[in-house]
Amino acid sequence: MDAQISITGNVGTEVEVRATRNQQSMATFRVACTPRYRASSGEWTDTDTTWMTVRCYRWLAENVATSLRKGDPVVVVGRLRTSVWNDDKGVRHERAEIDAASVGHDLTRGTTHFRRSDRPATEAAGTGEHTGDPDAGAGVVSADPWVTPSEQAGEQTGDELDDRVDLVPAP
């Protein structure tokens, strides 16, 4: 059984990047999820903050490290898991974590600018299958049928400036 979860919150730590035992990129960061409600006085009130550790692998790890900063509002979708370990004194600890499938800025709170990542040709022709194993090699990567030859060659097309979306609050 897979427990999928989606959360919104703020990046609470700087993104840390390191390599797995198979030399794949892994990034971790913490997200603070603080529900708010409007009190009868009309003022917004924060409730207790829940902290989640998020783990990302391969290209997602690289993109997260490049894109996210402490304090950024984010949306995270992934698989919920429990990390269990014993400390130096032998005390057992457990912590809920998310193995992220997708991470992005929360566009209800601002705008962002999307820029496609450059990937080696061997990964760009991937199978498109996700094994779920962080050490299994390349993850969900498949050729993009909408990429022009100039974009594949890494040339700037000028379209990057048109990718920005200005949000208008809903009525």
XYZ file of C-alpha atoms in Angstrom:
171
model
C 0.000 0.000 0.000
C 1.282 3.449 -0.905
C 0.298 6.402 1.275
C 0.312 9.436 -1.040
C 0.238 12.850 0.571
C 0.180 16.467 -0.539
C 1.105 19.357 1.722
C 1.410 23.112 1.480
C 3.639 25.166 3.710
C 6.852 27.160 3.871
C 10.384 25.881 3.374
C 11.784 25.999 6.898
C 15.435 25.121 6.252
C 17.964 25.586 3.496
C 17.961 22.699 1.018
C 20.783 20.226 1.698
C 22.113 18.182 -1.236
C 24.269 15.064 -0.994
C 24.856 11.875 -2.957
C 23.307 8.460 -2.276
C 25.523 5.372 -2.153
C 24.930 4.998 -5.925
C 26.023 8.602 -6.525
C 22.509 9.903 -7.250
C 21.618 13.383 -6.013
C 19.429 13.552 -2.915
C 18.070 16.781 -1.438
C 16.347 17.225 1.907
C 14.548 20.157 3.455
C 11.896 20.779 6.097
C 8.455 22.242 5.476
C 6.468 24.080 8.142
C 2.711 23.572 7.760
C 0.782 26.048 9.899
C -3.000 26.040 9.475
C -4.695 29.414 9.976
C -8.237 30.390 10.721
C -10.107 33.651 10.987
C -11.179 34.282 14.578
C -14.546 35.829 15.422
C -12.673 39.126 15.847
C -11.784 38.961 12.158
C -8.071 38.494 12.803
C -6.144 35.534 11.416
C -4.815 33.088 14.013
C -2.107 30.465 13.481
C -2.560 26.993 14.956
C 0.181 24.499 15.846
C 2.894 24.039 13.219
C 3.565 20.564 11.827
C 7.080 20.004 10.479
C 7.717 17.521 7.674
C 11.042 16.405 6.230
C 10.978 16.171 2.435
C 13.403 13.994 0.463
C 13.945 14.408 -3.279
C 16.086 12.350 -5.651
C 17.918 12.752 -8.952
C 16.745 15.656 -11.139
C 14.054 16.685 -8.677
C 16.808 17.066 -6.062
C 18.904 19.230 -8.384
C 15.932 21.384 -9.381
C 14.774 21.818 -5.772
C 18.276 22.869 -4.698
C 18.377 25.465 -7.479
C 14.815 26.733 -7.055
C 13.866 26.767 -3.366
C 15.004 29.028 -0.563
C 14.141 29.124 3.120
C 10.770 30.843 3.557
C 9.416 29.998 0.084
C 5.773 28.832 -0.010
C 5.629 25.320 -1.526
C 3.354 22.470 -2.521
C 4.800 18.963 -2.089
C 3.300 15.712 -3.378
C 4.844 12.354 -2.566
C 4.841 9.140 -0.603
C 4.504 9.280 3.168
C 7.015 7.159 5.044
C 8.334 6.792 8.565
C 12.057 7.089 9.219
C 13.201 5.103 12.261
C 16.640 5.305 13.883
C 18.437 4.868 17.204
C 20.521 7.717 18.591
C 23.934 7.416 20.282
C 22.247 6.420 23.559
C 20.195 3.681 21.889
C 16.930 5.625 22.096
C 14.590 4.858 19.211
C 13.252 7.824 17.203
C 10.597 8.033 14.494
C 9.870 10.853 12.085
C 7.324 11.219 9.294
C 8.951 12.059 5.960
C 7.815 12.558 2.394
C 9.620 11.009 -0.573
C 8.652 13.719 -3.042
C 7.367 13.026 -6.535
C 6.684 16.732 -7.251
C 7.630 20.003 -5.581
C 6.720 23.510 -6.650
C 6.099 27.016 -5.469
C 2.596 27.658 -4.103
C 1.192 29.990 -6.757
C -1.688 31.054 -4.527
C 0.933 33.100 -2.686
C 2.968 34.600 -5.520
C 4.412 34.114 -8.975
C 7.414 32.199 -10.241
C 9.322 31.838 -13.487
C 9.652 28.353 -15.011
C 12.807 27.360 -16.858
C 13.255 23.873 -18.319
C 16.257 21.937 -16.939
C 18.990 20.677 -19.212
C 19.410 16.911 -18.929
C 21.940 14.555 -20.485
C 20.654 12.832 -23.653
C 20.790 9.411 -21.974
C 18.269 10.523 -19.355
C 16.100 12.472 -21.778
C 15.343 9.210 -23.573
C 14.361 7.411 -20.335
C 11.621 4.850 -19.942
C 9.180 7.157 -18.190
C 8.770 4.569 -15.440
C 9.347 5.362 -11.792
C 10.686 2.515 -9.700
C 10.315 4.269 -6.352
C 13.852 3.171 -5.484
C 16.017 6.207 -4.742
C 19.161 4.268 -5.741
C 17.795 2.710 -8.938
C 19.239 5.270 -11.346
C 17.288 7.749 -13.409
C 13.703 8.316 -12.356
C 10.694 9.597 -14.263
C 12.249 11.106 -17.338
C 10.967 10.909 -20.889
C 11.576 12.854 -24.061
C 9.478 16.008 -24.298
C 7.659 16.054 -27.657
C 7.121 19.833 -27.389
C 10.785 20.798 -27.137
C 12.169 22.426 -30.279
C 15.617 21.458 -31.631
C 17.015 24.841 -30.539
C 15.771 24.241 -26.975
C 17.361 20.766 -26.972
C 20.636 22.354 -28.084
C 20.437 24.709 -25.108
C 19.838 27.863 -27.133
C 17.686 30.556 -25.588
C 14.564 31.097 -27.652
C 13.183 34.177 -25.943
C 10.123 32.174 -24.866
C 11.513 32.103 -21.326
C 10.225 35.640 -20.819
C 6.715 34.618 -21.882
C 6.461 31.744 -19.358
C 5.711 34.105 -16.473
C 2.126 33.998 -15.253
C 0.681 36.959 -13.387
C -1.986 35.781 -10.986
C -5.205 37.646 -10.435
C -7.045 36.866 -7.185
C -10.309 34.991 -7.667
C -13.444 37.023 -6.875
